[in-house]
XYZ file of C-alpha atoms in Angstrom:
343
model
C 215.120 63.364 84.738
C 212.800 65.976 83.191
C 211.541 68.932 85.437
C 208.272 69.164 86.531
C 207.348 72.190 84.665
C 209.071 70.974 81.163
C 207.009 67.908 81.248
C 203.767 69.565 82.338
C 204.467 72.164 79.619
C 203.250 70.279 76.536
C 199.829 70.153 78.268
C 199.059 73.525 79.611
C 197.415 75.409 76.879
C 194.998 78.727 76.767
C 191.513 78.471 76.528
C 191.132 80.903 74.040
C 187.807 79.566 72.067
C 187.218 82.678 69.352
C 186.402 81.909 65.740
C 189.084 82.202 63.437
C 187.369 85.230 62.176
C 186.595 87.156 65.018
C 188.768 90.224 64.986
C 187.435 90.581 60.768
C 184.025 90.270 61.970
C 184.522 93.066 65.039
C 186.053 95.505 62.292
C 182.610 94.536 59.932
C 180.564 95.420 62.501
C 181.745 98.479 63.968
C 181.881 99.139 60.084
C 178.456 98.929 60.249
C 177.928 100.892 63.190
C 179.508 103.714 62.243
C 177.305 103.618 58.399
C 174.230 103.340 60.854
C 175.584 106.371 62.643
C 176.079 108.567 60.226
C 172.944 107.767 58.143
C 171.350 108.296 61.691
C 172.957 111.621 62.183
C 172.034 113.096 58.560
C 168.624 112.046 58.765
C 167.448 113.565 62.132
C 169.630 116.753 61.190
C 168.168 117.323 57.829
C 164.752 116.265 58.758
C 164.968 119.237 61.598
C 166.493 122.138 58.805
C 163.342 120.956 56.000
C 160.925 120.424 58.661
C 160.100 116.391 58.053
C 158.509 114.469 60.572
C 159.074 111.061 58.517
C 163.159 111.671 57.821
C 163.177 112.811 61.921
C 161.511 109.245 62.286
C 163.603 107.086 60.180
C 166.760 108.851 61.576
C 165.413 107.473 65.310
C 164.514 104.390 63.359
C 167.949 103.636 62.338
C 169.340 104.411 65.898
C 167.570 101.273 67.207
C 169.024 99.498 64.418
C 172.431 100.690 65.264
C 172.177 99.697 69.347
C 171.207 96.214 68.087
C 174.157 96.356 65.968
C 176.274 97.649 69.264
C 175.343 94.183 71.042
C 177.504 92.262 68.634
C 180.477 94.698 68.624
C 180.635 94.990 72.368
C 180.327 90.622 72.840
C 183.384 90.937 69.909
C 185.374 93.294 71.663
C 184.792 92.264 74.951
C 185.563 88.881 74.384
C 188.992 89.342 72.800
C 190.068 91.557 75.508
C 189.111 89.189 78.285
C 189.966 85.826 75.873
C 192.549 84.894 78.427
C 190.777 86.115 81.618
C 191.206 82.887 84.291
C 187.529 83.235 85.755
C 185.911 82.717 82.385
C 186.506 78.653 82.780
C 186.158 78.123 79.061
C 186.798 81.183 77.497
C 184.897 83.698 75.675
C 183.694 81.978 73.251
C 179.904 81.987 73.933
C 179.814 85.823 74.275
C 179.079 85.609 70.462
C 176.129 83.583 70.890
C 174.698 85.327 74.154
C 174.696 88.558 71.697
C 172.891 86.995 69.547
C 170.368 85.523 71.892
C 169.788 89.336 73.198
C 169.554 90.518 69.562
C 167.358 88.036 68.800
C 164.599 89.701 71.266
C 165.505 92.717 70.047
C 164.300 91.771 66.642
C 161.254 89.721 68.460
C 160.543 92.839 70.233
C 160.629 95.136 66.465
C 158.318 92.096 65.040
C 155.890 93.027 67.729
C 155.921 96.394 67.469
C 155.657 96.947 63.353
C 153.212 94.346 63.635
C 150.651 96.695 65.977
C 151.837 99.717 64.393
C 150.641 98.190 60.636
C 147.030 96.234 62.493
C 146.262 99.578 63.656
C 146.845 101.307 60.257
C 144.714 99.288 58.937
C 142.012 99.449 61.215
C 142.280 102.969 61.017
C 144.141 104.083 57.961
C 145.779 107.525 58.145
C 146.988 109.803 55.476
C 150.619 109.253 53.748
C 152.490 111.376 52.271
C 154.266 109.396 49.426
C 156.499 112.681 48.466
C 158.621 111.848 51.801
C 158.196 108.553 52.566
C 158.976 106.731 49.548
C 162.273 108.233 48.614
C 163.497 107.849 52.473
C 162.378 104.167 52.149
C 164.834 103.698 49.529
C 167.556 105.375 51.518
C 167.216 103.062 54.144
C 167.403 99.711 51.479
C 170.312 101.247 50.083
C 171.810 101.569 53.792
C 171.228 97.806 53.952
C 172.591 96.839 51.027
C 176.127 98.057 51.933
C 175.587 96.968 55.509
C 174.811 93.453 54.470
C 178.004 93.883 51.586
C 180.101 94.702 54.541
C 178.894 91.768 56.735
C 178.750 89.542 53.764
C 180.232 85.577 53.850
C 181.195 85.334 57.172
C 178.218 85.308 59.514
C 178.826 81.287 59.379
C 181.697 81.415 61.031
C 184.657 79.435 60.542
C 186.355 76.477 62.577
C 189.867 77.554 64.559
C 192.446 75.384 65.838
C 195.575 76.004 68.370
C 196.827 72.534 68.065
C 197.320 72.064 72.272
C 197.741 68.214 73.418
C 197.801 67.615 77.146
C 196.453 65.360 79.638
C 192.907 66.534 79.352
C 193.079 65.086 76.118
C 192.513 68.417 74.105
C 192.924 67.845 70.273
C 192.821 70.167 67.670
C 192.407 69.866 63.950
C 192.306 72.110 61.066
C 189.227 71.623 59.608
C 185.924 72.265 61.345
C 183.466 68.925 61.881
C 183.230 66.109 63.897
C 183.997 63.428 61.362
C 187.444 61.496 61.270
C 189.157 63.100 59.671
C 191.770 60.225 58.589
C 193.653 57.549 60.549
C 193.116 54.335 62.100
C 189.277 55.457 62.911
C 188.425 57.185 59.763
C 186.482 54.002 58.789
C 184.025 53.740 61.183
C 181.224 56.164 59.588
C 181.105 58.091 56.155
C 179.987 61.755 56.794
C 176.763 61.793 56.330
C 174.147 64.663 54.139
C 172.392 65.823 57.342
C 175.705 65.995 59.450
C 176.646 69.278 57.412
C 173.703 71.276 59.221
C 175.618 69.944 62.608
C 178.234 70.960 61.004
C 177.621 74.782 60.220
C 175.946 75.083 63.384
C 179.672 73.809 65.020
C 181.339 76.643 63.315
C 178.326 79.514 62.662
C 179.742 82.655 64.665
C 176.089 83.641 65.932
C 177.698 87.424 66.799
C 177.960 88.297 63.130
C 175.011 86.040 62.081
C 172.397 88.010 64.486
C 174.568 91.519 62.807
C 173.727 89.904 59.770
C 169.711 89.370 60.501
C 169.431 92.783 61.532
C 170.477 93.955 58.266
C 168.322 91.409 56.340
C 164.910 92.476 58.685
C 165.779 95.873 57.533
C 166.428 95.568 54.462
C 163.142 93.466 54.071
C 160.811 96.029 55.968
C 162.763 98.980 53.451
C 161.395 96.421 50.296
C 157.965 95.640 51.438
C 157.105 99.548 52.572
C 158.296 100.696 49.074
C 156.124 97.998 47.269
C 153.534 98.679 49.086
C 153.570 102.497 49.101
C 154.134 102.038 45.174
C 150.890 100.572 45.202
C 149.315 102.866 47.224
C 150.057 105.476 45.490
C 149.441 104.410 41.818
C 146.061 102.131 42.413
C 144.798 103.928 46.026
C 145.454 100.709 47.752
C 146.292 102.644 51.062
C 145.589 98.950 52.963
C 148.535 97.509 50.396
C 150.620 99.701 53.197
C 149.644 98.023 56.337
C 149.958 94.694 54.890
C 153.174 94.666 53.539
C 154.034 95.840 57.789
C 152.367 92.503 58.393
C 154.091 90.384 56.070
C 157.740 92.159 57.570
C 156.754 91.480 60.935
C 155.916 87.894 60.179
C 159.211 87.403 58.571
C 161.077 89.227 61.333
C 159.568 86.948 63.918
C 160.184 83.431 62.224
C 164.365 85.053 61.542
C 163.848 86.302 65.514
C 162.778 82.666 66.440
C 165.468 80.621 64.152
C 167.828 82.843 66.200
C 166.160 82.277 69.825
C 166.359 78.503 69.098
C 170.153 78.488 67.212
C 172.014 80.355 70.455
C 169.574 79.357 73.209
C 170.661 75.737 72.764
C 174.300 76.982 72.632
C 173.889 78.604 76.057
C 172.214 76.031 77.325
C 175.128 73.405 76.186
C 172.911 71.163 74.203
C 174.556 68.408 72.564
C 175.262 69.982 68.696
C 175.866 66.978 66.950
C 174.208 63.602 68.589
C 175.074 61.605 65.219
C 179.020 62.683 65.642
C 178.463 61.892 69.455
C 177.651 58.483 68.793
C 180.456 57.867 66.114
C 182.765 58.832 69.085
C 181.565 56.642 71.490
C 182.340 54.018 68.902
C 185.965 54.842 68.179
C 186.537 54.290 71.567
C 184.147 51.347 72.093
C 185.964 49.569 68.794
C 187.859 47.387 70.796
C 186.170 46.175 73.800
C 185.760 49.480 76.062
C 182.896 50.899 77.088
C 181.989 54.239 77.766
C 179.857 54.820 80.918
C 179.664 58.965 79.925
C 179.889 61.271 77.525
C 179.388 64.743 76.911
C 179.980 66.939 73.868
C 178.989 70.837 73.877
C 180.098 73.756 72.078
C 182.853 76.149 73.334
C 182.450 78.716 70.847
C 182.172 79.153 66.989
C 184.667 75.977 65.703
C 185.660 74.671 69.349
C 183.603 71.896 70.946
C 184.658 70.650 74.517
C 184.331 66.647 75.346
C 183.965 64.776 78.531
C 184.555 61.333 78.133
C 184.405 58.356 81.136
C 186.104 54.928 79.731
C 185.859 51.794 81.521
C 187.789 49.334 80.232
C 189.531 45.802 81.458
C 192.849 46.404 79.424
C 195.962 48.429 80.896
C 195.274 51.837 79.239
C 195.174 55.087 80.358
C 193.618 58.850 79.220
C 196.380 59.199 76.512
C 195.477 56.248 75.074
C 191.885 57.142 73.828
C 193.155 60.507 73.349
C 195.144 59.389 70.515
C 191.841 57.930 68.904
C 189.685 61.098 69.620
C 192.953 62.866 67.464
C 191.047 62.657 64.608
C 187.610 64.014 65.211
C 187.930 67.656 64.178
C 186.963 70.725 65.995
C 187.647 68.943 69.836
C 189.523 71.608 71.211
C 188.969 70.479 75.058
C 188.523 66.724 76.007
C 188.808 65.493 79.230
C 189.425 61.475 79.221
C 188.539 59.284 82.827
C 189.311 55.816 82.565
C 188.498 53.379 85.584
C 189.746 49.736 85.501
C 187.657 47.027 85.472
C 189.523 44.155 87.750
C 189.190 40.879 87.842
């Protein structure tokens, strides 16, 4: 007769709930943090030995940049350390997103701020002095650009797998989605178009996507101020300055509030896919069952967790409509509860 612990064995399993990328996407954004840094350090330093008041500013202006930068290392490094920490009941995996829900304020909270600075510039324009400003407004787009080269492809995250199968029903497969992926149940939807949003927003790593949206806010404020100090200088539109502050601010905001709404929902386990949600409940509804609950929410970037309650008249238990869950990708924790209906 098998032990105990041998036949328990093939359904104890971590609950280690990281993208697949998330140790290339900590290096990327300490990466970035240390660019920041240094840019950071050169400007305040040489604006103090030539005496400028604008380099002194940007240098403090990229320091902000690099603490909202420091959010999304931390939630990276702190959640691989800790993946396997027992109190955390389902992993780590939404430290990612909590970063970027804090990041996402602090980019709400920049919007805010350029936005007065610029409405009271141009209520009450004040002198610029091009000679500075412009060629430090360039520094800072070229600081971007390599920032958002380093960051580059990943800040949609990618689906992960273990491949664990236990009495919980956890199922793992190795492409991210919710659609059957083959097998008996493969026929009972065709993805469909609007699934693949669902889709990205299963797998989007939100740590490296709110890095990512930092860089992009930047490196849209660096492109506005130059076009509209440009202008300034070669027509006299000194309003053209203020404006363009405006227009970054407004852009800022509606990237601060995609963000807000992306995460917040995460956090607040909101169903990500209701159209995959449904095509489960009729894979296991296909012959006869019927499912009094279920629940589908997101573990972290790739992972989704499942709680399924079957009530059925046949003899079958949780393994049963395990084995048809087996194909939906990305389930990495399912619990099954089956009552029987008798007669």
């Amino acid at each position: 007769m098998q032990q105990p612990d041998v036949a328990l064995r093939e359904y104890r399993h971590s609950h280690e709930f990281l993208g697949a990328g998330h140790e290339r996407n900590e290096r990327k954004t300490w990466a970035v943090i240390i660019l920041c840094g240094l840019t950071m350090v050169v400007e305040i330093v040489g604006g103090g030995l030539f005496g400028s008041l604008a380099l002194i500013a940007d240098g403090l202006h990229m320091s902000t940049h690099a603490g909202a930068m420091l959010i999304a290392a931390l939630a990276y490094t702190y959640a691989r350390r800790h993946a396997s920490d027992s109190r955390f009941v389902f992993g780590t995996g939404k430290l990612g997103d909590l970063a970027g829900f804090a990041s996402a304020i602090v980019l709400a909270m920049m919007a805010l701020l350029i936005g007065y600075e610029a409405i009271t510039r141009l209520l009450a324009p004040v002198p610029i002095r091009f000679r500075e400003a412009i060629p430090i407004a360039f520094v800072g787009l070229i600081v971007n650009i390599v920032s958002a080269w380093l960051l580059r492809g990943d800040h949609h995250g990618h689906g992960h797998d273990h491949g664990h199968d236990h009495d919980h029903g956890h199922d793992h497969d190795p492409e991210p989605g919710l659609e059957p992926g083959g097998g008996h149940d493969a026929h009972v939807h065709e993805p469909h178009d609007h699934h693949a949003h669902h889709t990205s927003a299963i797998v989007r790593d939100n740590s490296i996507r709110s890095a990512y949206v930092h860089v992009l806010a930047d490196a849209v404020v660096s492109v506005l101020a130059i076009t509209g100090l440009l202008l300034a200088r070669t027509f006299g539109w000194v309003w053209m300055d203020p404006v363009a502050g405006i227009v970054g601010a407004l852009v800022i905001a509606n990237w601060s509030y995609g963000l807000v709404r992306d995460t917040g929902r995460i956090l607040l386990d909101v169903c990500p896919d209701p159209a995959a949600t449904e095509r489960m409940r009729q894979v296991i509804e296909i012959d006869g069952d019927c499912v009094a609950d279920l629940h589908l929410w997101r573990l972290g970037p790739g992972h989704l967790g499942a709680v399924v309650s079957v009530v059925t008249e046949k003899p079958r238990d949780a393994d049963f409509y395990r084995e048809r869950l087996r194909h939906f990708r990305a389930l990495s924790h399912v619990t099954v509860e089956v009552a029987r209906l008798r007669g």
